[in-house]
Amino acid sequence: MASSSLLCLTICSLVLFNVCFAQLEQGFQLRPTHERRRGQQERWVSECQIERLNAAEPDRKIESEAGVTEIWDENDEQFQCAGVTAARHTIERKGLLLPAYANAPRLLYVVQGRGIQGQAMPGCPETFRSESESQRRDIPRDEHQKVRRIREGDIVAVPTGVTDWIYNDGDSQLILVQIIDVGNDANQLDQNMRKFYLAGNPQQELQGQRELQSQSERQRQSQGRSSRGSQQDNAGSVLSGFDERILADAFNIDTNLAQKLQNRNDRRGIIVQVREELRVVVPESRQEEEEREREKGKRLPINGIEETFCTARMTQNIADPKHADVYTPRGGRISHVNAVNLPILQHLQLSAVYGMLYRNTVPSPLYNQNSNSIVYIIRGDGRMQVVGDNGESVYNGQVREGQIIVVPQNYVVIHKAGEKGLEFIVFKTHEVAKISPLAGRTSVLRAMPVEVLMNSYQISREDARRLKEGRQDVTA
Amino acid sequence: MASSSLLCLTICSLVLFNVCFAQLEQGFQLRPTHERRRGQQERWVSECQIERLNAAEPDRKIESEAGVTEIWDENDEQFQCAGVTAARHTIERKGLLLPAYANAPRLLYVVQGRGIQGQAMPGCPETFRSESESQRRDIPRDEHQKVRRIREGDIVAVPTGVTDWIYNDGDSQLILVQIIDVGNDANQLDQNMRKFYLAGNPQQELQGQRELQSQSERQRQSQGRSSRGSQQDNAGSVLSGFDERILADAFNIDTNLAQKLQNRNDRRGIIVQVREELRVVVPESRQEEEEREREKGKRLPINGIEETFCTARMTQNIADPKHADVYTPRGGRISHVNAVNLPILQHLQLSAVYGMLYRNTVPSPLYNQNSNSIVYIIRGDGRMQVVGDNGESVYNGQVREGQIIVVPQNYVVIHKAGEKGLEFIVFKTHEVAKISPLAGRTSVLRAMPVEVLMNSYQISREDARRLKEGRQDVTA
Amino acid sequence: MASSSLLCLTICSLVLFNVCFAQLEQGFQLRPTHERRRGQQERWVSECQIERLNAAEPDRKIESEAGVTEIWDENDEQFQCAGVTAARHTIERKGLLLPAYANAPRLLYVVQGRGIQGQAMPGCPETFRSESESQRRDIPRDEHQKVRRIREGDIVAVPTGVTDWIYNDGDSQLILVQIIDVGNDANQLDQNMRKFYLAGNPQQELQGQRELQSQSERQRQSQGRSSRGSQQDNAGSVLSGFDERILADAFNIDTNLAQKLQNRNDRRGIIVQVREELRVVVPESRQEEEEREREKGKRLPINGIEETFCTARMTQNIADPKHADVYTPRGGRISHVNAVNLPILQHLQLSAVYGMLYRNTVPSPLYNQNSNSIVYIIRGDGRMQVVGDNGESVYNGQVREGQIIVVPQNYVVIHKAGEKGLEFIVFKTHEVAKISPLAGRTSVLRAMPVEVLMNSYQISREDARRLKEGRQDVTA
């Protein structure tokens, strides 16, 4: 029989997590902040009438000069239920993902490679300067805001409306998977994902392709799939839409340069090739910096009161084995990045869990109490089964590298790593997502009296005890 | 003329409440917490086009082995406007309501009887142990999480996704009325109420029967009322949907026991008969415990910073005369349970008001400033009139024991107790719901200058004074 | 070439604002308050499919005895996207705007004139007394709640469900422009604006005229534009809907006076003529009071912990040159009122920006990171261009006195003052709205390394430097 050696995994995970929690709740959960309620009750049409989940591959692929962007189908009901859109960027060496912002907060996970990222925070000082006594003489004089190194295993948070750019200065492809939480409160527009590029001529297909239900119903009869942008023949950067005269005025430049800003004939797409190396001011040692930040993070009071947006940490490595929150030699390891260890996530209302399950491991069945889960399979494969409120099985099948599957809030999931193990990242739509395991030391069943189990399941006292304590030991 | 002796009731109530408030606002209302806004503006179709409210009886009745569950019609527009669903459980002596969780926070009110309730908090320790030196030798060795005694008049809070079970160990029926706040932010699925049972074979009718408007429009022409679950012939527990093999793996049990967990042939429903007495570890004296908890509650700093989910109080008695917040010998009494005296409600964004009006009492007309009200008539009868924004009367009639009527936010309501008096519980969709009375000492009219009243209503100075001070005295 | 002398304006503005910010973020942005997420994902139909914005004039005009109310079309897609409705009251001398409350928070801006406003806060004490030793012998004995003086340039905040009245005691018309944030979380009804009048016989057209999409689709075929209230022939105050007998009981008055309260034959509308002067207790010196309050405001700890609703400041002058946050002699001035300097706005989740641009000034292009903007042109004219996510220009034209235009979140806007200058007030749907300028000292472009700009726009190092520093100097 398969290894259920992960019991300990989940068990310990939860124990650890909850010891931590007992203290966190204080600051977090019961604090009488003035929580506001929905503004609207127009629960008109629900979009979680999930009858079948998908282990989904990307729906469309957009080629740029120095990379490829793949986007998952926004009209897949599982993404609509979770309120997110997902994309994957593959940036070639010396590729630059052009500066852009979106109408919702974003979480990125670095699947492979390394690079640098800049996030422009209006009003924050330009603290990276290359001027006189710089030891790196090769960098021309410049000053700009903080630039962050990113590498495989990093979670990167980008707030709503914040412009970022990414450059691959590594030796291999830089692959990023990203979710945009359009259902987030910070998005005051509609549920269509909108990406605003400050430069370049972004391809039409990059914008949200969300079918509007009312539209689509009407149109389905006539012309098939409609896309929001399809009325327009060419998309452009936000600057391309302005009259060049007013643009020149506003930037205090000549119209010649204004035309260049609008880049109307740019055919490079959103990932462009940097001819020489991109030289920017950035601290040398990624390792040291990270360690330092991590330490700093630990010393921060939990409420992050010393942080401001200008100095906020935006990245944290989640895949590094030495930061595992849960580990068992036979089962695998699990790490969390949430509002507790990366305070900016409080603001984004998102968090992430990384898992590396060794082959044939079966963690405890569990459900998410307060969030949806968007699971991306980084490497390996496995089997997943997801069950809904009526006991209906909405997914029962394989998952493999590069796929995304959504597990809706409260749905119960069991997964089992395949022969090659299963490495995954889970994006969660709550800043301190909580799970509720059904088996193991911290489970719902264990919390209940034996006689409640006996009567609920009509089983003997021995069976009830076995249920409560079955996953006590580490091996299967 | 009828007794308007309740003036004092409302008056005092508000005075008391607001003295309290003046201090609470500090912590609560003006604190610069980072409140977030709506994520969507798709106010597509409003569902508060209330033309008529109902004093509604339950819509359907589901019989179980040891009790009955009655559910109000989710498609009644007043429930859709308030964003809640309502149900009533009648649990026979020795009946056990099976463990389940829901996709939204719940408030229960114990209409009659007594029992015990367990809420499973994953990761919290099993603090109730019956082992060695237990004085109650009759309880078999076991350890489990906190079990709470509940009794008539208790408000019980259950957070989103938290599994609970209830057992009637009293001498009579245990009757509970429950609202599930599907419009709550904590529900990240759609507006359909979803109850996830961990055991048993719940009847199909228990699940949300919300008609989807778009569906329903299509279907109305053809086959009449559609129900969400109607495609499936049988519902089941969340465990019933899994393959028994993977379930056995995950729980580290044999497939035989896994089959028992799935309970596929269980015909007992959701309230099952316990053959002998259910023996669990639970403190003896309900009275003492409650007093102690209440005291503890009072000593807690207002922000509840010492509480964690593990030790949070989840119940408070609201009907006990000795805890009345407002009392007048000829009018009746009123009590509040909100985020101030039961801090977990801050998290649930719900609160409750209990009222016991003596016969013929007419409290001040009032409206809810910041919440909807769901009024359940516990005993007695009375008359209510509710008026909307255009002065349209949306309800004018009798209410009686066992009925629910919704009073939407900002709608003005007058009620009058009947010959037998009127006992009611009001569930409110805000953690510190505020009312605005139109008459009496704390009313809107009294707050305004006499000359504003004179000119607004075109009345004399004497009439304006009478308006402001008419309900000063206690008798009518 | 036109004056781009405003560079400094925006620049300084942001510098100032952000210095302030660096400290505020601490308290505001990263604080781990327990922020809640959406309750629903039914992003069913988006309403921000903006293809064209409008510089809109009011849609309908309602005459009252002593003034006029003009209302903008709720069905204009730009208002639906922003989630607000807008109206303008012109109150003649000795006109009284009758007491009313709404189902959402409101912000008012006093365009012209002066007057007094009362907001009734149930449970707060009647602190304005005219009794014995009043120096103003002309005011009859009375006591009531705080009355505020308002004058040109004031922002006035009114929370959801709070009843207010306004009286023009000045020498000229009192003109107020008001937005009601129906998309706010505090509105638990639907997205229709609802105004509840406590007196008078409000005209039917005052109520929200929002077309319901589903209804409207059906009805469009048959009878053209439908309005919510059109089924009813006459609207009335909330008191008008009650039976006079029960009303008399509830207020402890005779039915004769109850009938007067219902005012069924009142034809004065919502702004009524006060025959003599309205005499209420109100402090003499507006100037002194304001100064005092402003000082008090400054000494308040940022979290406003000393304030309660009863004593909360509800107004602040935004147009007074001496309170300008940003000022340049050749460009103009800008002031902010947000949760930082008017703490009640934390609760309302709204803020405002006032701008006075001298002729031909062109501020930096900018976008709103976290809010929608509702721009009302107070005086003068100018040109605006607004560009969306695909580079589509959704507005490019003139704006002039009395018009409103919505700039959706993240859309980029450039404006240029006309020959007469441009004076405007911007209402924002976030309590601490943040902008992101594209040019100038605090801009996104300046935050980025020179080589990122070079490669993004395919421009030379010199051009990139010019872009980053072009708006450094103050004159054009």
PDB file of C-alpha atoms in Angstrom, chain C residues 311-391:
ATOM      1  CA  THR C 311     -17.299  64.772  18.594  1.00  0.00           C
ATOM      2  CA  ALA C 312     -15.844  63.804  15.241  1.00  0.00           C
ATOM      3  CA  ARG C 313     -15.065  66.615  12.890  1.00  0.00           C
ATOM      4  CA  MET C 314     -17.177  66.235   9.783  1.00  0.00           C
ATOM      5  CA  THR C 315     -15.982  69.202   7.751  1.00  0.00           C
ATOM      6  CA  GLN C 316     -12.740  70.651   6.559  1.00  0.00           C
ATOM      7  CA  ASN C 317     -12.036  73.523   4.242  1.00  0.00           C
ATOM      8  CA  ILE C 318     -10.089  72.320   1.240  1.00  0.00           C
ATOM      9  CA  ALA C 319     -10.079  75.411  -0.972  1.00  0.00           C
ATOM     10  CA  ASP C 320      -8.538  77.940   1.391  1.00  0.00           C
ATOM     11  CA  PRO C 321      -5.177  78.971  -0.074  1.00  0.00           C
ATOM     12  CA  LYS C 322      -3.552  79.038   3.315  1.00  0.00           C
ATOM     13  CA  HIS C 323      -4.078  75.321   3.739  1.00  0.00           C
ATOM     14  CA  ALA C 324      -2.620  74.379   0.341  1.00  0.00           C
ATOM     15  CA  ASP C 325      -0.503  71.239   0.393  1.00  0.00           C
ATOM     16  CA  VAL C 326       1.237  72.133  -2.831  1.00  0.00           C
ATOM     17  CA  TYR C 327       1.799  75.574  -4.218  1.00  0.00           C
ATOM     18  CA  THR C 328       3.776  77.136  -6.994  1.00  0.00           C
ATOM     19  CA  PRO C 329       3.284  80.798  -7.919  1.00  0.00           C
ATOM     20  CA  ARG C 330       3.124  80.087 -11.634  1.00  0.00           C
ATOM     21  CA  GLY C 331       1.301  76.758 -11.577  1.00  0.00           C
ATOM     22  CA  GLY C 332      -1.377  76.787  -8.934  1.00  0.00           C
ATOM     23  CA  ARG C 333      -2.177  74.905  -5.773  1.00  0.00           C
ATOM     24  CA  ILE C 334      -3.496  71.543  -4.639  1.00  0.00           C
ATOM     25  CA  SER C 335      -4.968  70.427  -1.284  1.00  0.00           C
ATOM     26  CA  HIS C 336      -5.971  67.061   0.088  1.00  0.00           C
ATOM     27  CA  VAL C 337      -8.629  66.016   2.542  1.00  0.00           C
ATOM     28  CA  ASN C 338      -8.327  62.360   3.448  1.00  0.00           C
ATOM     29  CA  ALA C 339      -8.346  59.993   6.401  1.00  0.00           C
ATOM     30  CA  VAL C 340      -5.150  61.581   7.621  1.00  0.00           C
ATOM     31  CA  ASN C 341      -6.429  65.086   8.224  1.00  0.00           C
ATOM     32  CA  LEU C 342     -10.139  64.282   8.551  1.00  0.00           C
ATOM     33  CA  PRO C 343     -10.255  60.957  10.385  1.00  0.00           C
ATOM     34  CA  ILE C 344     -13.949  60.269   9.821  1.00  0.00           C
ATOM     35  CA  LEU C 345     -13.033  59.588   6.183  1.00  0.00           C
ATOM     36  CA  GLN C 346     -11.364  56.391   7.328  1.00  0.00           C
ATOM     37  CA  HIS C 347     -14.831  55.246   8.149  1.00  0.00           C
ATOM     38  CA  LEU C 348     -16.366  56.553   4.932  1.00  0.00           C
ATOM     39  CA  GLN C 349     -13.571  55.231   2.709  1.00  0.00           C
ATOM     40  CA  LEU C 350     -13.631  58.417   0.680  1.00  0.00           C
ATOM     41  CA  SER C 351     -11.307  61.363   0.199  1.00  0.00           C
ATOM     42  CA  ALA C 352     -11.023  64.528  -1.895  1.00  0.00           C
ATOM     43  CA  VAL C 353      -8.466  66.608  -3.729  1.00  0.00           C
ATOM     44  CA  TYR C 354      -8.892  70.275  -4.582  1.00  0.00           C
ATOM     45  CA  GLY C 355      -6.982  71.884  -7.424  1.00  0.00           C
ATOM     46  CA  MET C 356      -6.666  75.432  -8.656  1.00  0.00           C
ATOM     47  CA  LEU C 357      -4.559  75.506 -11.814  1.00  0.00           C
ATOM     48  CA  TYR C 358      -3.515  78.813 -13.295  1.00  0.00           C
ATOM     49  CA  ARG C 359      -4.034  79.359 -17.004  1.00  0.00           C
ATOM     50  CA  ASN C 360      -2.369  76.961 -19.435  1.00  0.00           C
ATOM     51  CA  THR C 361      -0.844  74.892 -16.678  1.00  0.00           C
ATOM     52  CA  VAL C 362      -0.285  71.217 -17.566  1.00  0.00           C
ATOM     53  CA  PRO C 363       0.252  68.981 -14.551  1.00  0.00           C
ATOM     54  CA  SER C 364       2.057  65.692 -14.905  1.00  0.00           C
ATOM     55  CA  PRO C 365       0.170  62.816 -16.513  1.00  0.00           C
ATOM     56  CA  LEU C 366      -0.944  60.529 -13.713  1.00  0.00           C
ATOM     57  CA  TYR C 367      -3.097  57.581 -12.794  1.00  0.00           C
ATOM     58  CA  ASN C 368      -4.921  56.688  -9.589  1.00  0.00           C
ATOM     59  CA  GLN C 369      -3.427  53.596  -8.025  1.00  0.00           C
ATOM     60  CA  ASN C 370      -6.187  52.591  -5.666  1.00  0.00           C
ATOM     61  CA  SER C 371      -9.344  54.558  -6.369  1.00  0.00           C
ATOM     62  CA  ASN C 372     -11.721  55.939  -8.924  1.00  0.00           C
ATOM     63  CA  SER C 373     -11.846  59.721  -9.357  1.00  0.00           C
ATOM     64  CA  ILE C 374     -14.963  61.811  -9.802  1.00  0.00           C
ATOM     65  CA  VAL C 375     -13.898  65.239 -11.042  1.00  0.00           C
ATOM     66  CA  TYR C 376     -16.228  68.231 -10.675  1.00  0.00           C
ATOM     67  CA  ILE C 377     -15.206  71.452 -12.423  1.00  0.00           C
ATOM     68  CA  ILE C 378     -15.881  74.300 -10.007  1.00  0.00           C
ATOM     69  CA  ARG C 379     -14.827  77.183 -12.217  1.00  0.00           C
ATOM     70  CA  GLY C 380     -12.932  77.835 -15.425  1.00  0.00           C
ATOM     71  CA  ASP C 381     -12.276  75.363 -18.168  1.00  0.00           C
ATOM     72  CA  GLY C 382      -9.593  73.185 -19.591  1.00  0.00           C
ATOM     73  CA  ARG C 383      -8.812  70.189 -21.677  1.00  0.00           C
ATOM     74  CA  MET C 384      -8.552  66.615 -20.501  1.00  0.00           C
ATOM     75  CA  GLN C 385      -7.409  63.441 -22.134  1.00  0.00           C
ATOM     76  CA  VAL C 386      -7.924  60.025 -20.561  1.00  0.00           C
ATOM     77  CA  VAL C 387      -6.379  56.794 -21.866  1.00  0.00           C
ATOM     78  CA  GLY C 388      -7.224  53.213 -20.923  1.00  0.00           C
ATOM     79  CA  ASP C 389      -5.391  49.908 -20.714  1.00  0.00           C
ATOM     80  CA  ASN C 390      -5.139  49.222 -24.422  1.00  0.00           C
ATOM     81  CA  GLY C 391      -3.953  52.709 -25.182  1.00  0.00           C
TER      82      GLY C 391
END
